[in-house]
XYZ file of C-alpha atoms in Angstrom:
690
model
C 124.963 -126.647 -67.760
C 123.253 -127.273 -64.422
C 123.683 -130.615 -62.653
C 119.958 -131.311 -62.697
C 119.841 -130.737 -66.470
C 122.845 -133.027 -66.927
C 120.886 -135.738 -65.149
C 118.750 -136.347 -68.221
C 121.659 -136.573 -70.615
C 123.186 -139.825 -71.645
C 126.472 -138.110 -70.848
C 125.249 -137.717 -67.291
C 125.696 -141.428 -66.837
C 129.313 -140.543 -66.169
C 128.150 -139.171 -62.861
C 128.851 -141.828 -60.288
C 125.348 -142.165 -58.898
C 123.608 -142.455 -62.267
C 126.183 -144.930 -63.592
C 125.856 -147.021 -60.456
C 122.045 -147.203 -60.765
C 122.303 -148.267 -64.383
C 124.946 -150.900 -63.705
C 122.798 -152.344 -60.934
C 119.840 -152.383 -63.339
C 121.974 -154.173 -65.914
C 122.920 -156.892 -63.444
C 119.379 -157.364 -62.161
C 117.483 -156.959 -65.451
C 115.815 -160.027 -66.946
C 117.330 -161.498 -70.058
C 114.475 -160.083 -72.091
C 115.793 -156.549 -71.661
C 118.548 -154.855 -73.625
C 120.318 -152.056 -71.717
C 122.753 -149.936 -73.686
C 124.961 -147.201 -72.269
C 126.139 -145.484 -75.396
C 127.131 -146.865 -78.759
C 129.415 -146.061 -81.631
C 126.605 -144.035 -83.216
C 125.409 -142.259 -80.116
C 127.998 -142.267 -77.311
C 126.479 -141.668 -73.925
C 122.878 -142.135 -75.077
C 120.579 -144.006 -72.750
C 118.615 -146.885 -74.292
C 116.599 -149.126 -71.991
C 114.135 -151.167 -73.971
C 112.685 -154.629 -74.089
C 113.204 -157.003 -76.969
C 110.167 -157.069 -79.209
C 107.168 -158.940 -77.843
C 104.557 -159.389 -80.563
C 100.844 -159.696 -79.799
C 97.984 -159.852 -82.256
C 94.927 -157.683 -81.712
C 91.401 -158.661 -82.705
C 91.747 -156.491 -85.784
C 94.585 -158.661 -86.965
C 97.289 -156.011 -86.653
C 100.485 -156.925 -84.863
C 101.383 -154.770 -81.855
C 105.027 -154.671 -80.872
C 105.158 -153.856 -77.188
C 108.238 -152.461 -75.418
C 108.740 -151.663 -71.777
C 110.707 -148.816 -70.253
C 112.896 -149.759 -67.333
C 111.963 -148.018 -64.067
C 115.039 -145.762 -64.242
C 114.029 -144.615 -67.713
C 110.643 -143.561 -66.400
C 112.360 -141.554 -63.675
C 114.398 -139.814 -66.334
C 111.244 -138.992 -68.283
C 109.872 -137.373 -65.143
C 113.062 -135.332 -64.822
C 112.750 -134.237 -68.448
C 109.131 -133.247 -67.956
C 109.540 -131.396 -64.685
C 113.117 -130.214 -64.362
C 114.844 -129.723 -67.694
C 112.532 -127.055 -69.077
C 111.831 -124.061 -66.882
C 108.775 -122.952 -68.871
C 106.029 -125.369 -69.951
C 105.317 -123.631 -73.251
C 108.741 -124.466 -74.719
C 107.497 -127.970 -75.630
C 105.771 -126.344 -78.630
C 109.076 -124.845 -79.740
C 110.844 -128.212 -79.363
C 108.266 -130.161 -81.365
C 108.164 -127.511 -84.097
C 111.973 -127.596 -84.262
C 111.850 -131.377 -84.639
C 109.259 -131.032 -87.403
C 111.419 -128.411 -89.132
C 114.396 -130.764 -88.959
C 112.324 -133.550 -90.541
C 111.464 -131.219 -93.441
C 115.091 -130.173 -93.864
C 116.240 -133.810 -93.856
C 113.740 -134.602 -96.602
C 114.768 -131.517 -98.584
C 118.492 -132.324 -98.505
C 118.065 -136.060 -98.952
C 116.025 -135.386 -102.089
C 118.940 -133.390 -103.498
C 121.565 -136.006 -102.641
C 122.498 -139.260 -104.355
C 119.563 -141.667 -104.247
C 117.105 -138.873 -103.567
C 115.185 -139.727 -106.732
C 113.838 -142.809 -104.961
C 112.078 -140.831 -102.229
C 108.317 -141.116 -102.100
C 106.101 -138.074 -102.534
C 108.827 -135.691 -103.683
C 106.296 -133.169 -104.990
C 104.262 -132.788 -101.812
C 104.314 -129.407 -100.018
C 106.827 -129.268 -97.166
C 105.038 -127.711 -94.213
C 104.212 -128.023 -90.533
C 100.539 -128.398 -89.620
C 99.247 -127.772 -86.121
C 95.700 -128.544 -85.054
C 94.061 -127.703 -81.738
C 91.055 -129.634 -80.449
C 89.489 -128.158 -77.313
C 86.701 -130.712 -76.772
C 89.140 -133.645 -76.934
C 91.933 -131.687 -75.167
C 94.369 -132.580 -77.951
C 97.205 -130.806 -79.705
C 98.383 -132.307 -83.002
C 101.690 -131.343 -84.633
C 102.334 -132.812 -88.071
C 105.103 -132.440 -90.645
C 105.385 -133.671 -94.233
C 109.052 -134.460 -93.841
C 111.302 -137.508 -93.938
C 109.242 -139.720 -91.594
C 110.603 -142.720 -89.658
C 110.957 -146.433 -90.159
C 110.227 -148.902 -87.370
C 113.926 -149.143 -86.538
C 114.195 -145.353 -86.366
C 111.142 -145.160 -84.113
C 112.704 -147.598 -81.668
C 116.083 -145.938 -81.920
C 115.000 -142.283 -81.782
C 111.986 -142.413 -79.458
C 113.150 -145.313 -77.312
C 116.528 -143.739 -76.597
C 116.859 -140.571 -74.563
C 119.591 -138.108 -75.621
C 120.120 -139.743 -78.989
C 119.708 -137.087 -81.651
C 118.528 -138.264 -85.036
C 119.381 -134.853 -86.485
C 122.913 -135.046 -85.163
C 123.348 -138.524 -86.665
C 121.946 -137.250 -89.977
C 124.517 -134.436 -90.090
C 127.331 -136.851 -89.291
C 126.232 -139.084 -92.179
C 126.205 -136.138 -94.568
C 129.783 -135.172 -93.724
C 132.137 -136.327 -96.403
C 129.352 -136.849 -98.932
C 128.128 -133.530 -100.362
C 130.129 -130.794 -98.683
C 128.011 -127.922 -99.980
C 124.717 -129.512 -99.039
C 126.171 -130.654 -95.737
C 127.190 -127.121 -94.853
C 123.769 -125.712 -95.748
C 121.984 -128.481 -93.870
C 124.125 -127.824 -90.807
C 122.975 -124.217 -90.729
C 119.281 -125.126 -91.056
C 118.959 -128.219 -88.872
C 118.280 -127.312 -85.266
C 118.250 -130.465 -83.141
C 121.498 -131.575 -81.556
C 120.678 -133.224 -78.248
C 117.831 -135.686 -78.801
C 115.589 -134.776 -75.883
C 113.205 -132.260 -77.467
C 110.540 -134.893 -78.130
C 110.397 -135.779 -74.442
C 109.274 -132.258 -73.577
C 105.845 -133.589 -74.633
C 105.577 -135.185 -71.216
C 105.452 -131.725 -69.664
C 101.846 -131.317 -70.803
C 100.606 -134.699 -72.037
C 99.504 -137.826 -70.200
C 99.510 -139.785 -73.465
C 101.522 -139.314 -76.659
C 100.839 -140.945 -80.034
C 103.197 -140.710 -83.002
C 101.935 -141.650 -86.480
C 104.711 -141.820 -89.058
C 105.515 -143.107 -92.508
C 109.008 -142.959 -93.916
C 109.535 -141.284 -97.290
C 110.794 -144.461 -98.928
C 108.887 -146.690 -101.380
C 106.384 -149.122 -99.849
C 107.057 -147.931 -96.270
C 104.261 -148.948 -93.895
C 102.390 -146.537 -91.680
C 103.347 -146.873 -88.028
C 101.842 -145.838 -84.727
C 104.033 -145.328 -81.637
C 102.237 -144.626 -78.385
C 102.826 -144.409 -74.661
C 100.925 -143.168 -71.658
C 104.217 -142.624 -69.856
C 103.485 -145.365 -67.349
C 106.408 -147.575 -68.327
C 105.647 -149.101 -71.728
C 105.330 -147.974 -75.316
C 103.802 -149.772 -78.303
C 104.552 -149.828 -82.012
C 102.088 -151.157 -84.574
C 101.427 -150.873 -88.284
C 98.345 -148.807 -89.162
C 96.746 -147.859 -92.473
C 96.165 -144.453 -94.046
C 99.197 -142.693 -92.523
C 100.500 -139.732 -94.535
C 104.170 -139.375 -95.387
C 105.967 -137.617 -92.549
C 105.167 -137.584 -88.844
C 102.069 -136.645 -86.840
C 102.294 -136.276 -83.062
C 99.073 -136.340 -81.070
C 99.306 -135.012 -77.517
C 96.500 -135.961 -75.133
C 96.798 -133.035 -72.737
C 96.707 -133.164 -68.969
C 93.753 -131.399 -67.379
C 95.917 -128.602 -65.946
C 97.491 -128.057 -69.392
C 94.267 -127.781 -71.391
C 95.257 -124.222 -72.389
C 97.463 -125.729 -75.118
C 94.359 -126.941 -76.943
C 93.470 -123.268 -77.496
C 94.390 -121.782 -80.862
C 95.281 -118.332 -79.527
C 97.602 -119.801 -76.890
C 99.504 -121.849 -79.472
C 99.601 -118.880 -81.844
C 101.244 -116.769 -79.138
C 103.880 -119.454 -78.470
C 104.661 -119.772 -82.187
C 105.028 -116.014 -82.462
C 107.349 -115.959 -79.468
C 109.662 -118.862 -80.301
C 109.199 -120.225 -83.822
C 108.037 -117.316 -85.937
C 111.101 -117.515 -88.187
C 111.283 -121.272 -88.789
C 112.046 -121.725 -92.486
C 109.029 -123.841 -93.404
C 105.385 -122.703 -93.293
C 103.576 -123.381 -90.015
C 99.843 -123.822 -90.542
C 97.738 -123.447 -87.411
C 94.259 -124.818 -88.024
C 94.772 -124.182 -91.730
C 96.111 -120.603 -91.448
C 99.777 -119.724 -91.751
C 101.089 -118.555 -88.390
C 104.672 -117.553 -89.293
C 104.454 -114.924 -91.994
C 107.269 -112.585 -90.889
C 110.565 -113.352 -92.575
C 113.861 -113.640 -90.663
C 115.249 -110.411 -92.091
C 118.639 -110.894 -90.451
C 119.357 -113.802 -92.837
C 118.430 -111.845 -95.970
C 120.725 -109.663 -98.049
C 120.655 -106.121 -96.563
C 120.027 -104.460 -99.930
C 116.968 -106.669 -100.532
C 115.116 -105.384 -97.444
C 112.822 -102.373 -97.791
C 112.382 -99.641 -95.194
C 108.789 -100.781 -94.611
C 109.994 -104.316 -93.869
C 112.469 -102.936 -91.347
C 109.737 -100.868 -89.698
C 107.380 -103.856 -89.432
C 110.099 -106.150 -88.132
C 111.294 -103.575 -85.597
C 107.786 -103.126 -84.242
C 107.386 -106.895 -84.044
C 110.529 -107.593 -82.017
C 110.401 -104.458 -79.849
C 106.641 -104.373 -79.173
C 106.704 -100.633 -79.834
C 105.007 -98.255 -82.242
C 107.839 -95.961 -83.298
C 110.335 -96.581 -86.101
C 114.075 -97.225 -85.904
C 116.376 -94.212 -86.034
C 119.365 -96.245 -87.267
C 119.588 -99.826 -88.537
C 122.700 -102.019 -88.302
C 122.599 -105.206 -90.393
C 125.752 -107.116 -89.624
C 127.008 -110.506 -90.882
C 130.327 -112.118 -90.046
C 131.965 -115.544 -90.248
C 135.045 -114.820 -88.133
C 135.861 -114.883 -85.310
C 132.290 -116.180 -84.842
C 129.371 -116.895 -87.120
C 127.081 -113.919 -86.520
C 123.940 -112.624 -88.208
C 122.820 -109.498 -86.381
C 120.050 -107.040 -87.110
C 120.074 -104.218 -84.575
C 117.871 -101.149 -84.306
C 118.390 -97.832 -82.523
C 114.974 -96.470 -81.483
C 113.728 -93.122 -82.663
C 111.677 -92.523 -79.520
C 113.208 -91.280 -76.300
C 114.188 -93.887 -73.721
C 111.482 -94.949 -71.313
C 111.688 -95.053 -67.548
C 112.523 -98.764 -67.446
C 115.280 -98.373 -70.042
C 116.896 -95.660 -67.935
C 117.117 -98.110 -65.032
C 120.114 -100.427 -65.049
C 117.809 -103.141 -63.731
C 116.097 -103.314 -67.111
C 116.838 -106.163 -69.520
C 118.681 -105.807 -72.780
C 116.475 -105.570 -75.845
C 118.335 -108.078 -78.034
C 117.032 -111.614 -78.621
C 119.341 -114.568 -79.221
C 118.440 -117.068 -81.946
C 120.197 -120.085 -83.331
C 119.172 -121.265 -86.795
C 116.059 -119.051 -86.634
C 114.764 -120.537 -83.357
C 114.490 -118.263 -80.339
C 116.766 -119.154 -77.435
C 116.255 -116.125 -75.185
C 114.170 -113.039 -75.887
C 116.134 -110.930 -73.380
C 119.654 -112.297 -73.287
C 121.839 -111.285 -70.375
C 125.475 -110.482 -71.226
C 124.887 -110.544 -74.993
C 125.328 -106.769 -74.929
C 126.662 -104.712 -72.033
C 124.091 -102.994 -69.842
C 124.844 -99.565 -71.266
C 123.583 -100.754 -74.684
C 120.244 -101.919 -73.278
C 118.392 -99.416 -75.480
C 119.405 -101.350 -78.636
C 116.672 -103.623 -80.021
C 117.111 -106.505 -82.412
C 118.209 -110.053 -83.111
C 121.501 -111.907 -82.986
C 121.650 -115.353 -84.611
C 124.772 -117.462 -84.151
C 125.371 -121.121 -84.904
C 128.509 -121.147 -82.738
C 126.711 -120.763 -79.423
C 126.698 -124.026 -77.436
C 123.423 -124.535 -75.594
C 122.175 -126.923 -72.978
C 119.409 -129.363 -73.786
C 116.537 -126.994 -73.196
C 118.212 -124.280 -75.267
C 117.471 -121.870 -72.416
C 120.839 -121.523 -70.668
C 124.100 -120.749 -72.388
C 126.818 -123.224 -71.527
C 130.020 -121.512 -72.543
C 130.283 -118.075 -70.984
C 133.657 -117.365 -72.629
C 132.025 -117.659 -76.057
C 129.217 -115.372 -74.977
C 131.795 -112.843 -73.761
C 133.547 -113.083 -77.120
C 130.252 -112.647 -78.966
C 129.390 -109.669 -76.766
C 132.783 -108.077 -77.416
C 132.460 -108.492 -81.194
C 128.934 -107.051 -81.327
C 129.698 -104.182 -78.909
C 132.735 -103.169 -80.954
C 130.664 -103.227 -84.125
C 127.897 -101.119 -82.531
C 130.417 -98.498 -81.358
C 132.033 -98.342 -84.794
C 128.604 -98.058 -86.417
C 127.691 -95.069 -84.219
C 131.043 -93.444 -85.028
C 130.220 -93.832 -88.717
C 126.768 -92.314 -88.231
C 128.228 -89.339 -86.377
C 130.323 -88.515 -89.453
C 127.911 -89.468 -92.245
C 124.687 -88.259 -90.599
C 125.778 -85.567 -88.119
C 122.330 -84.008 -87.654
C 120.639 -87.368 -87.056
C 123.430 -88.385 -84.706
C 123.104 -85.115 -82.787
C 119.415 -85.871 -82.198
C 120.305 -89.423 -81.123
C 122.959 -88.082 -78.726
C 120.506 -85.728 -77.063
C 118.253 -88.689 -76.242
C 120.775 -91.458 -75.598
C 124.033 -89.720 -74.668
C 123.522 -90.751 -71.043
C 123.917 -94.424 -72.015
C 127.217 -93.715 -73.773
C 128.523 -91.980 -70.658
C 127.412 -94.943 -68.574
C 129.479 -97.143 -70.887
C 132.619 -95.154 -70.117
C 132.028 -95.349 -66.360
C 131.201 -99.070 -66.292
C 133.627 -100.450 -68.878
C 136.830 -101.989 -67.563
C 138.558 -101.901 -70.955
C 140.604 -98.716 -71.476
C 140.559 -99.024 -75.277
C 136.773 -99.487 -75.280
C 136.393 -96.418 -73.032
C 138.322 -94.342 -75.556
C 136.266 -95.654 -78.489
C 133.026 -94.759 -76.669
C 134.535 -91.366 -75.770
C 134.744 -90.553 -79.485
C 130.944 -90.507 -79.457
C 130.662 -87.826 -76.735
C 129.709 -84.274 -77.655
C 130.139 -81.044 -75.660
C 129.675 -77.353 -76.171
C 132.933 -75.453 -76.043
C 134.137 -71.959 -75.212
C 134.434 -71.268 -78.948
C 131.048 -72.632 -80.060
C 128.235 -70.128 -80.347
C 125.229 -72.471 -80.116
C 124.336 -75.891 -78.742
C 124.340 -77.267 -82.295
C 128.032 -76.411 -82.449
C 128.993 -79.171 -80.028
C 132.360 -80.763 -80.599
C 133.849 -84.186 -79.993
C 136.981 -84.993 -78.013
C 138.642 -85.919 -81.293
C 137.864 -82.489 -82.737
C 139.277 -80.852 -79.590
C 142.403 -83.026 -79.869
C 142.952 -81.934 -83.473
C 142.141 -78.259 -82.781
C 144.779 -77.550 -80.116
C 148.554 -77.464 -80.578
C 150.274 -80.843 -80.436
C 152.434 -79.664 -77.526
C 149.383 -78.894 -75.365
C 149.219 -81.726 -72.859
C 145.719 -81.207 -71.469
C 142.101 -81.151 -72.598
C 140.333 -78.621 -70.351
C 136.712 -78.882 -69.277
C 134.457 -76.870 -66.977
C 131.340 -78.143 -65.195
C 128.492 -75.656 -64.880
C 124.669 -75.783 -65.044
C 124.544 -73.718 -68.248
C 126.601 -71.632 -70.653
C 125.968 -68.313 -68.900
C 127.351 -69.617 -65.606
C 130.211 -71.351 -67.371
C 131.357 -68.184 -69.137
C 131.049 -66.134 -65.936
C 132.785 -68.740 -63.765
C 135.793 -67.496 -61.771
C 137.640 -70.654 -62.744
C 137.346 -69.825 -66.435
C 138.638 -66.239 -66.224
C 142.354 -66.906 -66.647
C 141.865 -69.474 -69.420
C 139.562 -67.041 -71.189
C 142.256 -64.369 -71.109
C 144.691 -66.886 -72.636
C 142.087 -67.851 -75.289
C 142.287 -71.512 -74.306
C 139.720 -73.945 -75.713
C 137.523 -75.303 -72.902
C 134.722 -77.871 -73.039
C 131.561 -76.956 -71.122
C 129.832 -79.805 -69.249
C 126.262 -79.069 -68.218
C 125.148 -82.439 -66.807
C 126.032 -83.218 -63.161
C 127.645 -86.538 -64.130
C 129.693 -85.233 -67.086
C 132.722 -84.349 -64.998
C 132.624 -87.780 -63.313
C 132.614 -89.403 -66.744
C 135.618 -87.376 -67.891
C 137.397 -87.973 -64.601
C 136.772 -91.720 -65.058
C 138.068 -91.529 -68.627
C 141.259 -89.844 -67.439
C 142.796 -89.130 -70.824
C 142.001 -89.138 -74.506
C 144.752 -90.361 -76.781
C 147.888 -88.670 -75.427
C 146.213 -85.754 -73.619
C 144.976 -85.685 -70.034
C 141.437 -84.573 -69.276
C 141.762 -81.792 -66.686
C 139.039 -79.721 -65.037
C 139.735 -75.966 -64.987
C 139.369 -75.989 -61.177
C 142.127 -78.588 -60.885
C 144.291 -76.671 -63.351
C 143.854 -73.535 -61.230
C 144.802 -75.332 -58.021
C 147.796 -77.072 -59.581
C 149.099 -73.822 -61.041
C 148.701 -72.015 -57.732
C 150.803 -74.735 -56.101
C 153.593 -74.196 -58.574
C 153.611 -70.388 -58.610
C 153.369 -67.692 -55.956
C 151.806 -64.319 -56.654
C 154.947 -62.161 -56.415
C 153.794 -59.325 -58.679
C 150.261 -58.448 -57.612
C 149.667 -55.865 -60.288
C 148.620 -52.218 -60.235
C 145.839 -51.229 -57.826
C 146.186 -54.257 -55.569
C 146.849 -54.430 -51.840
C 150.428 -54.136 -50.786
C 152.318 -57.250 -49.834
C 152.530 -55.996 -46.259
C 148.739 -55.566 -46.135
C 148.227 -59.091 -47.434
C 150.616 -60.418 -44.809
C 148.167 -59.269 -42.134
C 144.881 -59.838 -44.025
C 145.575 -63.481 -44.918
C 146.260 -64.641 -41.291
C 143.167 -62.755 -40.151
C 140.992 -64.534 -42.740
C 142.470 -67.902 -41.813
C 141.592 -67.226 -38.172
C 138.044 -66.087 -38.967
C 137.450 -69.119 -41.192
C 139.196 -71.621 -38.936
C 137.774 -75.120 -39.429
C 136.387 -74.203 -42.851
C 139.482 -73.502 -44.957
C 142.920 -75.021 -44.618
C 144.674 -72.127 -46.348
C 144.123 -68.597 -47.693
C 146.358 -67.091 -50.370
C 146.429 -64.323 -52.955
C 146.024 -65.031 -56.653
C 146.446 -63.019 -59.842
C 144.242 -65.389 -61.883
C 141.008 -63.602 -60.923
C 139.727 -60.460 -62.555
C 136.057 -59.718 -61.797
C 135.628 -62.043 -58.806
C 136.818 -61.254 -55.270
C 137.705 -64.834 -54.344
C 137.403 -68.483 -55.307
C 137.475 -71.884 -53.581
C 139.712 -74.699 -54.841
C 139.812 -78.339 -53.717
C 142.004 -81.224 -54.858
C 139.344 -83.091 -56.909
C 136.416 -80.797 -57.591
C 134.305 -83.391 -59.471
C 134.627 -85.948 -56.691
C 133.954 -83.263 -54.083
C 130.756 -82.124 -55.804
C 129.586 -85.731 -56.122
C 130.254 -86.226 -52.413
C 128.250 -83.107 -51.520
C 125.288 -84.251 -53.660
C 125.168 -87.829 -52.436
C 126.767 -88.273 -49.013
C 127.486 -84.989 -47.261
C 124.220 -85.090 -45.284
C 125.625 -88.089 -43.416
C 128.751 -86.209 -42.318
C 128.910 -83.416 -39.693
C 129.878 -79.995 -41.074
C 133.275 -79.929 -39.319
C 134.199 -83.312 -40.762
C 132.927 -82.259 -44.151
C 135.385 -79.372 -44.395
C 138.163 -81.638 -43.119
C 137.470 -84.037 -45.991
C 137.203 -81.334 -48.649
C 140.209 -79.298 -47.433
C 139.173 -76.160 -49.350
C 141.616 -73.358 -50.085
C 140.400 -69.757 -50.406
C 142.178 -67.702 -53.059
C 141.548 -63.943 -52.875
C 141.899 -61.277 -55.540
C 143.974 -58.427 -53.974
C 142.834 -55.989 -56.694
C 139.106 -56.437 -56.088
C 137.299 -53.537 -54.306
C 135.587 -55.847 -51.805
C 138.875 -57.367 -50.678
C 140.517 -53.931 -50.347
C 137.598 -52.541 -48.329
C 137.505 -55.664 -46.190
C 141.115 -55.011 -45.254
C 140.173 -51.553 -43.985
C 137.059 -52.768 -42.163
C 139.204 -55.092 -40.044
C 140.356 -52.029 -38.143
C 137.269 -49.807 -38.286
C 134.368 -52.288 -37.919
C 135.490 -55.708 -36.848
C 131.974 -57.203 -36.585
C 131.020 -56.129 -40.102
C 134.358 -57.401 -41.432
C 133.643 -60.809 -39.893
C 130.210 -60.921 -41.550
C 131.699 -60.016 -44.936
C 134.478 -62.615 -44.612
C 131.950 -65.359 -43.880
C 129.720 -64.223 -46.735
C 132.641 -64.210 -49.187
C 133.511 -67.769 -48.203
C 129.873 -68.879 -48.482
C 129.542 -67.235 -51.925
C 132.722 -68.969 -53.104
C 131.412 -72.342 -51.884
C 128.158 -71.814 -53.814
C 130.121 -70.788 -56.913
C 132.152 -73.988 -56.648
C 129.016 -76.104 -56.302
C 130.106 -77.260 -52.836
C 127.286 -75.782 -50.749
C 125.099 -78.527 -49.328
C 122.074 -76.211 -49.026
C 122.340 -72.627 -50.400
C 119.436 -71.612 -48.144
C 121.883 -71.625 -45.229
C 123.302 -68.402 -46.711
C 120.190 -66.431 -45.913
C 120.756 -65.960 -42.174
C 124.199 -64.428 -42.585
C 123.087 -62.436 -45.637
C 120.105 -60.891 -43.827
C 122.340 -59.873 -40.923
C 124.758 -58.313 -43.368
C 121.975 -56.373 -45.091
C 120.714 -55.087 -41.752
C 124.157 -53.725 -40.921
C 124.484 -52.123 -44.337
C 121.138 -50.314 -43.911
C 121.765 -49.004 -40.372
C 122.825 -45.589 -41.665
C 119.514 -45.167 -43.447
């Protein structure tokens, strides 16, 4: 909770400055004033009011006039200007208060003594009327109403919640009703009514308590320092609040403006809201209904309502839990492809946070991790502590816990879909797989990374089509238990993957290899590190590691002699000085003359794509430290060895071209167009005889 918001709380009187002001007021206040800092019923509440002073108007009615102390007026200003960041939330607060009044009446009528309530058969509803010519907004409920004592107590005391007191009284009486009331009653802090001062320069409250022979009462204030209470005739049971709007807030006397605010914040309040005689909250809070009672059409309509989109949900997750937190969640996975703003990490999450059917935040930060920002829906939890304006979440540890619970459930749900609806999941993965990979890269929880990794899909060396993609779990189960590695190869497409020099030796050994076609796939797998007990290893790294451990002693039939290699290798190292750190022979190649290996190929490729333009070429090779491995059986290598003696210039051109080709094959060439100069020179030399 922010310090400025705490300033309007009764609890804020614990702050030294506020307490000091109030104590000084207490000492200097005339005897006619009663200043209370907290009580046994409402600890910390702020009550500064004058003892009743009765005056008789010409009409004969008695007006009971009370005066706010100056400090109280300052607090009202703080409430009006500082506590609520958005003016329109006053509508939400007053509707929530009206809803609470209806719930109090409903549960009191069911409790002991409820048979004595007046007007038990009247419809329980909230009525809102807009009046443009008079610049008025009227919010009325047919609920429990207030007595004179309750008016003075509830409206003359800031931060004293009548709803909270009501719930405390119900505890220990009817446990079942108390539990149900607790889940339906919204107000907890006692400052929602004062949000009226955001938009109104005068507020009138007409109320009549739902008890036999209760008089009608009118409470009014212009906010200048006093409020009046008087008995008036012809007041309906319940409460009617009349807001006389400020000139710059006249928009709230417009029906369409109020309708939009109701739709945004209070569309799911349990009681009917009638706006100028028409019901304004017709959509049901589906997340609180039994999943089996909701039709597909209802889901489609609700999804379109909360997401402001025109497609339909691909998957629907309806999730209720009582432990470790009270959660009612209804989450949708869109059928349409992600939009440009969803692809950006700067976009907001698509999940709204409610408590007891009242909107708290439409786009709630940290409720779901950024990588799940494509999920749309609603989360309703009674366990979330909120500040007075219900706009900022107080306890971040609870939000983290809520986020962890929901994220885990979403991941498990997608795992279930991948097994029960493989074709639908495959289509979802094509559109939203990028977000899953982002989750692996950004998550700091190793167990969560592995759970997300179960959702990844890749083509493999043994799959014939793209539809035959396999999961890491399927790979893990397909290879022998003693195999320690899961091999993967990064390439733009299947053709290049199968013809890659790095894949040749594994292909001969019939090893299962995953093919990664997206540029970021290998970074994701490198970030993941391992899956279950097996390491994730790129085939380039496997090739380099194996060449470290073994030396090509038997070169095979048709290869250069060892003595020839002993002179060719130093010559190549000299010609490629500053570009390679080492040249050596390998028996792992078959159809390719040579190959480049570096320590971490995925990181090297990422460096080339993103940062190499900032580094001079010489420094770039020093960072990469490439090794050139040559195939001593390949015709080009054997002819190159002869050319060293017969045509030194041509041999130099071929050596440079071989290195350049190997760099392109490894995906380490900053700009392949740089090859053209050397290649054209080489072609000119080759055509000299003709």
